[in-house]
Short mmCIF file of C-alpha atoms in Angstrom, two decimals:
data_model
loop_
_atom_site.label_atom_id
_atom_site.label_comp_id
_atom_site.label_asym_id
_atom_site.label_seq_id
_atom_site.Cartn_x
_atom_site.Cartn_y
_atom_site.Cartn_z
CA MET A 1183 157.81 -102.22 -143.64
CA SER A 1184 160.11 -104.18 -140.73
CA LYS A 1185 161.83 -101.89 -138.29
CA GLU A 1186 163.39 -104.51 -136.74
CA LEU A 1187 166.43 -104.48 -136.20
CA ILE A 1188 168.97 -108.21 -137.17
CA LEU A 1189 172.00 -109.17 -137.23
CA ILE A 1190 173.81 -111.44 -139.89
CA THR A 1191 177.31 -112.95 -139.97
CA GLY A 1192 178.72 -113.93 -142.93
CA GLY A 1193 177.85 -111.24 -144.82
CA SER A 1194 180.74 -110.66 -146.69
CA GLY A 1195 180.42 -114.11 -148.18
CA HIS A 1196 178.70 -115.75 -150.88
CA ILE A 1197 175.64 -116.83 -149.31
CA GLY A 1198 176.02 -113.58 -146.37
CA PHE A 1199 176.02 -110.54 -149.50
CA ARG A 1200 172.85 -111.93 -151.18
CA THR A 1201 170.96 -112.44 -148.28
CA VAL A 1202 172.36 -108.75 -146.12
CA VAL A 1203 170.45 -107.50 -149.90
CA ILE A 1204 167.25 -108.95 -149.51
CA ALA A 1205 167.31 -108.32 -145.83
CA LEU A 1206 167.39 -104.61 -146.41
CA GLU A 1207 164.63 -104.56 -149.29
CA SER A 1208 162.78 -106.83 -147.23
CA GLY A 1209 162.53 -103.44 -144.64
CA TYR A 1210 165.42 -104.77 -141.91
CA ARG A 1211 168.01 -102.45 -139.88
CA VAL A 1212 171.49 -104.64 -140.50
CA ARG A 1213 173.41 -104.80 -138.37
CA LEU A 1214 176.59 -107.27 -139.60
CA ALA A 1215 179.99 -108.59 -137.39
CA LEU A 1216 182.32 -109.01 -139.71
CA ARG A 1217 186.31 -109.12 -139.02
CA SER A 1218 187.28 -106.28 -139.76
CA ARG A 1219 186.13 -102.85 -141.08
CA ALA A 1220 187.46 -103.60 -144.69
CA ARG A 1221 185.28 -106.33 -145.28
CA PHE A 1222 182.68 -103.62 -144.38
CA ASN A 1223 183.56 -101.26 -146.86
CA ALA A 1224 183.59 -104.28 -149.75
CA ILE A 1225 180.22 -105.23 -148.94
CA ARG A 1226 178.99 -101.25 -149.60
CA SER A 1227 181.53 -101.28 -152.52
CA ALA A 1228 179.32 -104.02 -153.54
CA LEU A 1229 175.86 -101.92 -153.25
CA ALA A 1230 177.23 -99.57 -154.50
CA ARG A 1231 177.69 -101.68 -157.87
CA HIS A 1232 175.90 -103.73 -158.29
CA HIS A 1233 172.34 -102.57 -156.12
CA ALA A 1234 173.08 -98.59 -156.79
CA GLN A 1235 169.43 -97.68 -155.42
CA LEU A 1236 168.98 -99.68 -152.82
CA GLU A 1237 172.75 -98.22 -151.01
CA ALA A 1238 171.52 -94.93 -152.49
CA SER A 1239 168.31 -94.91 -150.04
CA LEU A 1240 169.81 -96.37 -146.60
CA ALA A 1241 168.78 -94.14 -143.80
CA PRO A 1242 171.30 -93.96 -140.82
CA GLY A 1243 171.46 -96.95 -138.59
CA ARG A 1244 169.60 -99.29 -141.93
CA LEU A 1245 173.05 -101.34 -141.85
CA SER A 1246 175.81 -101.59 -139.36
CA PHE A 1247 178.80 -103.28 -138.74
CA VAL A 1248 180.72 -104.39 -135.11
CA ILE A 1249 183.93 -105.90 -135.58
CA VAL A 1250 184.32 -109.63 -133.94
CA PRO A 1251 187.66 -110.61 -134.99
CA ASP A 1252 188.02 -113.95 -133.44
CA MET A 1253 183.91 -115.60 -133.03
CA THR A 1254 186.07 -118.51 -131.07
CA VAL A 1255 186.83 -116.44 -128.30
CA PRO A 1256 184.10 -116.83 -126.04
CA GLY A 1257 181.70 -113.48 -125.32
CA ALA A 1258 182.72 -112.66 -129.11
CA TYR A 1259 179.51 -112.09 -129.93
CA ASP A 1260 177.65 -110.41 -126.52
CA ASP A 1261 178.35 -106.54 -128.29
CA ALA A 1262 177.25 -107.83 -131.76
CA VAL A 1263 173.31 -109.08 -130.42
CA ASN A 1264 172.69 -106.22 -127.80
CA GLY A 1265 169.05 -105.12 -128.80
CA VAL A 1266 168.65 -107.01 -131.69
CA SER A 1267 165.69 -109.07 -132.32
CA LYS A 1268 166.58 -111.73 -134.50
CA VAL A 1269 170.17 -113.19 -135.79
CA ILE A 1270 170.93 -115.42 -139.40
CA HIS A 1271 173.85 -116.95 -138.31
CA ILE A 1272 175.95 -117.56 -141.47
CA ALA A 1273 179.68 -117.44 -140.31
CA SER A 1274 181.90 -120.85 -140.76
CA SER A 1275 184.57 -122.09 -143.04
CA ILE A 1276 184.52 -123.53 -146.39
CA THR A 1277 187.35 -125.19 -148.20
CA THR A 1278 189.89 -123.43 -149.69
CA GLY A 1279 190.89 -126.30 -152.52
CA GLY A 1280 193.65 -128.03 -151.00
CA LYS A 1281 196.01 -125.51 -149.28
CA LEU A 1282 195.56 -126.83 -145.62
CA THR A 1283 197.39 -130.51 -144.34
CA GLU A 1284 195.90 -132.96 -142.68
CA LYS A 1285 197.08 -130.89 -139.23
CA GLU A 1286 194.97 -127.72 -139.46
CA TYR A 1287 191.86 -129.53 -140.39
CA HIS A 1288 190.53 -129.39 -136.97
CA ASP A 1289 191.66 -125.77 -136.37
CA PHE A 1290 190.71 -124.31 -139.24
CA PHE A 1291 187.10 -126.17 -140.26
CA ILE A 1292 185.37 -127.21 -137.13
CA LYS A 1293 186.99 -125.42 -133.81
CA PRO A 1294 185.40 -122.23 -135.27
CA ALA A 1295 182.40 -124.22 -136.64
CA THR A 1296 181.40 -125.37 -132.88
CA ARG A 1297 182.14 -122.34 -131.18
CA GLY A 1298 181.48 -120.12 -132.61
CA THR A 1299 177.97 -121.44 -133.15
CA MET A 1300 177.61 -122.02 -129.38
CA GLY A 1301 178.91 -118.68 -128.62
CA MET A 1302 176.28 -117.20 -130.92
CA LEU A 1303 173.64 -118.58 -128.68
CA GLU A 1304 175.37 -118.30 -125.68
CA SER A 1305 175.21 -114.61 -126.54
CA ALA A 1306 172.42 -114.46 -127.80
CA ALA A 1307 170.47 -116.75 -125.14
CA LYS A 1308 172.36 -113.65 -122.43
CA ALA A 1309 170.72 -110.69 -124.88
CA GLY A 1310 167.39 -111.31 -123.85
CA THR A 1311 165.99 -109.55 -126.92
CA VAL A 1312 166.62 -112.51 -129.15
CA LYS A 1313 163.54 -114.19 -130.32
CA ARG A 1314 164.93 -116.61 -133.54
CA VAL A 1315 168.48 -117.83 -134.55
CA VAL A 1316 168.31 -118.69 -138.46
CA ILE A 1317 171.59 -120.95 -138.82
CA THR A 1318 173.14 -122.26 -142.25
CA ALA A 1319 173.74 -125.21 -141.62
CA SER A 1320 174.55 -127.75 -145.11
CA VAL A 1321 173.24 -131.21 -146.28
CA VAL A 1322 176.10 -132.97 -144.77
CA ALA A 1323 174.67 -131.91 -141.54
CA VAL A 1324 171.49 -134.52 -142.09
CA VAL A 1325 173.34 -137.01 -145.14
CA PRO A 1326 176.25 -139.45 -143.52
CA PHE A 1327 179.18 -137.65 -145.95
CA LYS A 1328 180.38 -141.01 -148.07
CA VAL A 1329 176.62 -141.42 -149.06
CA PHE A 1330 176.36 -137.72 -150.48
CA ALA A 1331 180.51 -137.31 -151.49
CA VAL A 1332 181.48 -141.16 -152.26
CA THR A 1333 178.87 -143.95 -152.63
CA GLY A 1334 175.40 -141.81 -153.95
CA GLY A 1335 172.29 -143.09 -151.97
CA GLY A 1336 170.44 -144.98 -154.14
CA ASP A 1337 167.09 -145.34 -154.45
CA GLN A 1338 166.72 -143.95 -151.38
CA VAL A 1339 165.56 -140.63 -150.24
CA PHE A 1340 166.85 -138.17 -148.13
CA ASP A 1341 165.51 -135.09 -145.95
CA ALA A 1342 166.15 -132.96 -143.37
CA GLU A 1343 164.86 -135.40 -140.81
CA GLY A 1344 168.01 -137.17 -141.14
CA ARG A 1345 170.98 -137.73 -138.03
CA VAL A 1346 174.61 -138.54 -138.72
CA SER A 1347 176.86 -139.61 -135.78
CA LEU A 1348 180.73 -137.49 -136.67
CA ASP A 1349 183.32 -138.15 -137.52
CA ASN A 1350 186.05 -137.59 -135.20
CA GLY A 1351 188.77 -138.15 -137.39
CA PRO A 1352 190.98 -138.71 -139.10
CA TYR A 1353 189.75 -136.59 -142.11
CA GLY A 1354 191.34 -137.78 -145.97
CA SER A 1355 190.21 -134.20 -147.76
CA GLU A 1356 188.82 -131.06 -146.33
CA LEU A 1357 186.06 -131.42 -147.71
CA GLN A 1358 186.06 -134.44 -144.92
CA ALA A 1359 186.85 -132.72 -142.68
CA TYR A 1360 183.97 -129.84 -143.40
CA CYS A 1361 181.22 -132.29 -143.46
CA ALA A 1362 183.04 -133.38 -139.69
CA SER A 1363 182.30 -129.46 -139.18
CA LYS A 1364 178.58 -129.09 -139.85
CA VAL A 1365 177.97 -132.73 -138.54
CA ALA A 1366 179.23 -131.42 -135.35
CA THR A 1367 177.72 -128.04 -135.26
CA TYR A 1368 174.89 -129.18 -135.91
CA ASN A 1369 174.23 -131.66 -133.48
CA GLY A 1370 175.81 -130.12 -130.83
CA THR A 1371 173.06 -127.18 -131.28
CA LEU A 1372 170.43 -129.61 -130.74
CA GLU A 1373 171.98 -130.89 -127.72
CA TRP A 1374 172.25 -127.02 -126.36
CA LEU A 1375 168.85 -126.16 -127.05
CA GLY A 1376 167.64 -129.58 -125.33
CA ARG A 1377 169.68 -128.50 -122.67
CA ALA A 1378 169.60 -124.69 -122.35
CA LYS A 1379 165.78 -124.16 -123.06
CA PRO A 1380 166.47 -120.40 -124.32
CA ARG A 1381 164.24 -118.31 -125.03
CA PHE A 1382 164.10 -118.29 -128.72
CA ASP A 1383 163.93 -120.65 -131.22
CA VAL A 1384 166.24 -121.91 -133.90
CA VAL A 1385 165.32 -122.53 -137.38
CA HIS A 1386 168.22 -124.59 -139.40
CA LEU A 1387 168.52 -124.57 -143.26
CA CYS A 1388 170.30 -127.54 -144.70
CA PRO A 1389 171.94 -126.36 -148.79
CA THR A 1390 173.30 -128.28 -151.59
CA TYR A 1391 176.30 -127.13 -153.35
CA VAL A 1392 174.97 -123.52 -154.15
CA MET A 1393 175.19 -122.00 -157.39
CA GLY A 1394 174.60 -118.39 -157.79
CA ARG A 1395 176.55 -114.47 -158.81
CA ASP A 1396 178.64 -113.38 -156.48
CA ASP A 1397 178.53 -109.22 -156.64
CA LEU A 1398 181.25 -109.17 -153.84
CA GLN A 1399 183.21 -111.06 -157.25
CA THR A 1400 185.06 -108.41 -158.75
CA SER A 1401 186.80 -110.38 -162.15
CA ALA A 1402 186.14 -113.64 -164.20
CA ALA A 1403 189.38 -115.20 -162.19
CA ASP A 1404 188.25 -115.22 -158.64
CA MET A 1405 184.76 -116.58 -159.51
CA VAL A 1406 186.50 -120.34 -160.33
CA THR A 1407 186.78 -120.51 -155.75
CA GLY A 1408 183.50 -121.63 -153.71
CA THR A 1409 180.83 -123.58 -154.96
CA ASN A 1410 179.91 -122.16 -158.22
CA ALA A 1411 183.89 -123.22 -159.34
CA LEU A 1412 181.94 -126.59 -159.30
CA LEU A 1413 179.66 -125.57 -161.88
CA LEU A 1414 182.67 -123.12 -164.02
CA SER A 1415 184.52 -126.21 -164.68
CA LEU A 1416 182.71 -127.72 -166.80
CA ALA A 1417 182.16 -124.06 -168.96
CA LEU A 1418 186.00 -123.80 -168.98
CA GLY A 1419 186.21 -127.28 -170.73
CA LYS A 1420 187.42 -129.51 -168.01
CA ARG A 1421 186.72 -132.87 -167.85
CA TRP A 1422 185.98 -134.64 -164.30
CA GLU A 1423 187.97 -137.40 -163.50
CA GLY A 1424 184.97 -139.02 -161.23
CA PRO A 1425 181.05 -137.95 -160.40
CA LYS A 1426 180.31 -135.14 -158.64
CA PRO A 1427 176.98 -134.43 -155.95
CA GLY A 1428 174.47 -134.32 -158.65
CA ALA A 1429 172.06 -131.27 -155.79
CA THR A 1430 172.49 -127.70 -156.22
CA VAL A 1431 170.31 -125.28 -155.50
CA HIS A 1432 170.06 -121.15 -156.32
CA ASN A 1433 172.24 -118.77 -154.50
CA ASP A 1434 169.34 -115.95 -154.14
CA ASP A 1435 167.05 -118.41 -153.26
CA VAL A 1436 169.32 -119.70 -150.49
CA ALA A 1437 169.21 -115.95 -149.08
CA LYS A 1438 165.74 -115.15 -149.53
CA LEU A 1439 164.81 -118.39 -146.98
CA HIS A 1440 167.18 -117.34 -145.06
CA VAL A 1441 165.02 -113.96 -144.96
CA GLN A 1442 162.03 -115.43 -144.70
CA ALA A 1443 163.08 -117.21 -142.06
CA LEU A 1444 162.81 -114.67 -139.34
CA SER A 1445 158.88 -114.80 -139.50
CA PRO A 1446 156.88 -116.68 -137.14
CA ASP A 1447 154.72 -117.80 -139.47
CA ILE A 1448 157.93 -120.04 -139.92
CA PRO A 1449 158.40 -122.91 -138.30
CA SER A 1450 161.04 -123.44 -135.65
CA ASP A 1451 162.43 -126.68 -137.72
CA THR A 1452 165.63 -127.96 -140.21
CA TYR A 1453 165.04 -127.13 -143.81
CA MET A 1454 166.42 -128.85 -146.45
CA LEU A 1455 167.58 -126.56 -149.74
CA ASN A 1456 167.66 -128.19 -152.67
CA TRP A 1457 166.73 -128.06 -156.03
CA GLN A 1458 164.77 -131.57 -157.30
CA GLN A 1459 163.00 -132.48 -160.92
CA GLU A 1460 159.60 -131.95 -161.12
CA ASP A 1461 158.33 -135.51 -159.97
CA GLY A 1462 158.90 -134.45 -156.98
CA SER A 1463 161.24 -138.08 -156.51
CA GLY A 1464 164.74 -135.87 -154.95
CA THR A 1465 166.59 -136.64 -157.64
CA GLY A 1466 168.49 -133.38 -158.84
CA VAL A 1467 171.35 -132.19 -161.18
CA ASP A 1468 172.85 -134.42 -164.02
CA TRP A 1469 175.68 -132.78 -164.92
CA SER A 1470 176.58 -134.75 -167.77
CA SER A 1471 173.87 -133.06 -169.56
CA VAL A 1472 175.11 -129.72 -168.37
CA PRO A 1473 177.77 -128.51 -170.88
CA GLY A 1474 176.09 -128.82 -173.86
CA LEU A 1475 173.29 -126.73 -171.48
CA ILE A 1476 175.94 -124.08 -171.05
CA GLU A 1477 176.15 -124.24 -174.70
CA LYS A 1478 172.72 -123.66 -175.59
CA LEU A 1479 172.36 -120.57 -172.99
CA PHE A 1480 175.78 -119.04 -174.35
CA PRO A 1481 176.37 -120.76 -177.66
CA GLU A 1482 178.05 -116.56 -178.76
CA ALA A 1483 180.58 -116.84 -176.23
CA ALA A 1484 180.97 -120.28 -177.00
CA LYS A 1485 181.88 -119.73 -180.54
CA ALA A 1486 184.13 -116.33 -179.16
CA GLY A 1487 186.44 -118.81 -177.44
CA LYS A 1488 185.20 -117.41 -173.89
CA ILE A 1489 184.07 -121.04 -172.28
CA ASN A 1490 184.80 -123.90 -174.04
CA PRO A 1491 182.37 -126.16 -172.94
CA GLN A 1492 182.36 -128.48 -175.99
CA ALA A 1493 185.23 -129.95 -174.40
CA ALA A 1494 183.92 -130.50 -170.95
CA MET A 1495 182.58 -134.28 -169.02
CA GLY A 1496 180.61 -134.05 -166.09
CA SER A 1497 178.90 -136.71 -164.17
CA SER A 1498 176.66 -137.17 -161.69
CA LEU A 1499 176.56 -139.10 -158.00
CA HIS A 1500 173.53 -139.27 -157.05
CA THR A 1501 171.70 -139.03 -153.89
CA LYS A 1502 167.79 -138.82 -153.63
CA ILE A 1503 167.96 -135.41 -150.87
CA SER A 1504 163.83 -134.17 -150.98
CA SER A 1505 162.68 -130.44 -150.41
CA THR A 1506 159.15 -130.99 -150.40
CA LYS A 1507 158.97 -129.92 -147.14
CA THR A 1508 160.77 -126.66 -147.21
CA GLU A 1509 158.88 -126.05 -151.11
CA LYS A 1510 155.41 -126.02 -149.27
CA THR A 1511 156.11 -124.32 -145.71
CA PHE A 1512 158.40 -121.97 -147.67
CA ASN A 1513 155.64 -121.80 -150.56
CA LEU A 1514 157.85 -121.39 -152.87
CA LYS A 1515 159.42 -124.05 -155.96
CA PHE A 1516 163.61 -123.99 -156.84
CA ARG A 1517 165.05 -122.29 -159.50
CA GLY A 1518 166.14 -124.98 -161.47
CA ILE A 1519 169.73 -125.52 -162.88
CA GLU A 1520 169.09 -123.59 -165.99
CA GLU A 1521 168.29 -120.46 -164.03
CA GLN A 1522 171.81 -121.42 -161.67
CA ILE A 1523 174.02 -121.64 -164.82
CA ARG A 1524 172.21 -118.23 -166.34
CA SER A 1525 173.48 -116.93 -163.26
CA VAL A 1526 177.25 -118.53 -162.94
CA VAL A 1527 178.14 -118.43 -166.59
CA GLY A 1528 176.30 -115.50 -167.31
CA GLN A 1529 178.24 -113.25 -164.58
CA TYR A 1530 181.37 -115.00 -165.40
CA ILE A 1531 181.39 -113.84 -169.16
CA GLU A 1532 180.10 -110.49 -168.44
CA LEU A 1533 183.61 -110.14 -165.92
CA LEU A 1534 185.62 -112.07 -168.77
CA GLU A 1535 183.89 -108.92 -171.07
CA ASN A 1536 184.38 -105.31 -168.17
CA ASN A 1537 188.14 -106.46 -167.42
CA GLU A 1538 188.47 -107.05 -171.84
CA GLU A 1539 187.75 -103.39 -172.27
CA LYS A 1540 189.98 -101.81 -169.15
#
């Protein structure tokens, strides 16, 4: 078992918490950079609820934290990276569901994403002990926003080798601003690496829409947020007004690859994280079939009215996104849409029933 000390940012989020669990199961000593002690307490509570044996087995020092209240401040991560050998940098702002005004987009999305990542790289360089930094990028860092979210990509196949020019705004939506933050961060990191030539290397992971159980959630109502909301909207009977990107990936796979990417056996590179059909064409989920799959997988819940997929209607905006290089490098097959449905809808029903019993 590894005894290396690693730093994880964003550990109190959907991807981050699952990554913390897998890192601990893999034997790493984990230090978390968090905004507050309350977030660390929430992580320990979730470990106790869902991973009791792991939580009980943690020796002193296996899981620790430092408070970083503002990652945009110069030197914010200096103390956090002290003595660590590797970093998993996940922390980044996600969309709020329309709570922001256009004037707030830059300070909410682009500023923390770019300054936080640049600050992490600079702190890692100063520390002198860091050998690798794994960064959570996004499909929209390497696939144009308009293609991914508006027009679709037709027959063109996109992969992790793409580059996207930064859109400086103004932005028409939170999603567009979020996508711009990912482009700015990815391009800025590549430029910094070329200029600074640090002793460590970097792996970028580019997930599509992340679907999967979130053990930090304690109520069914809390689950109708983040990327899981896309799938749950169909479980709850929503009829979409237009198509959504047909590109998804299971959270378990995303977290597993973040930890696996720490290994020197994985070349420093950019990798796409996306479930694609068996033909390897890059074609992903057909959202029009998902309500039927939900009803097939959870017939009793549908009959009881706990979910209502019978009333739902969805459609896919198709962009072919290849993850073949990732599957070969990491030696895995991404979990498909049925496993994603089982994970997300299964947890929703579980929490719904638990809340009904109280």
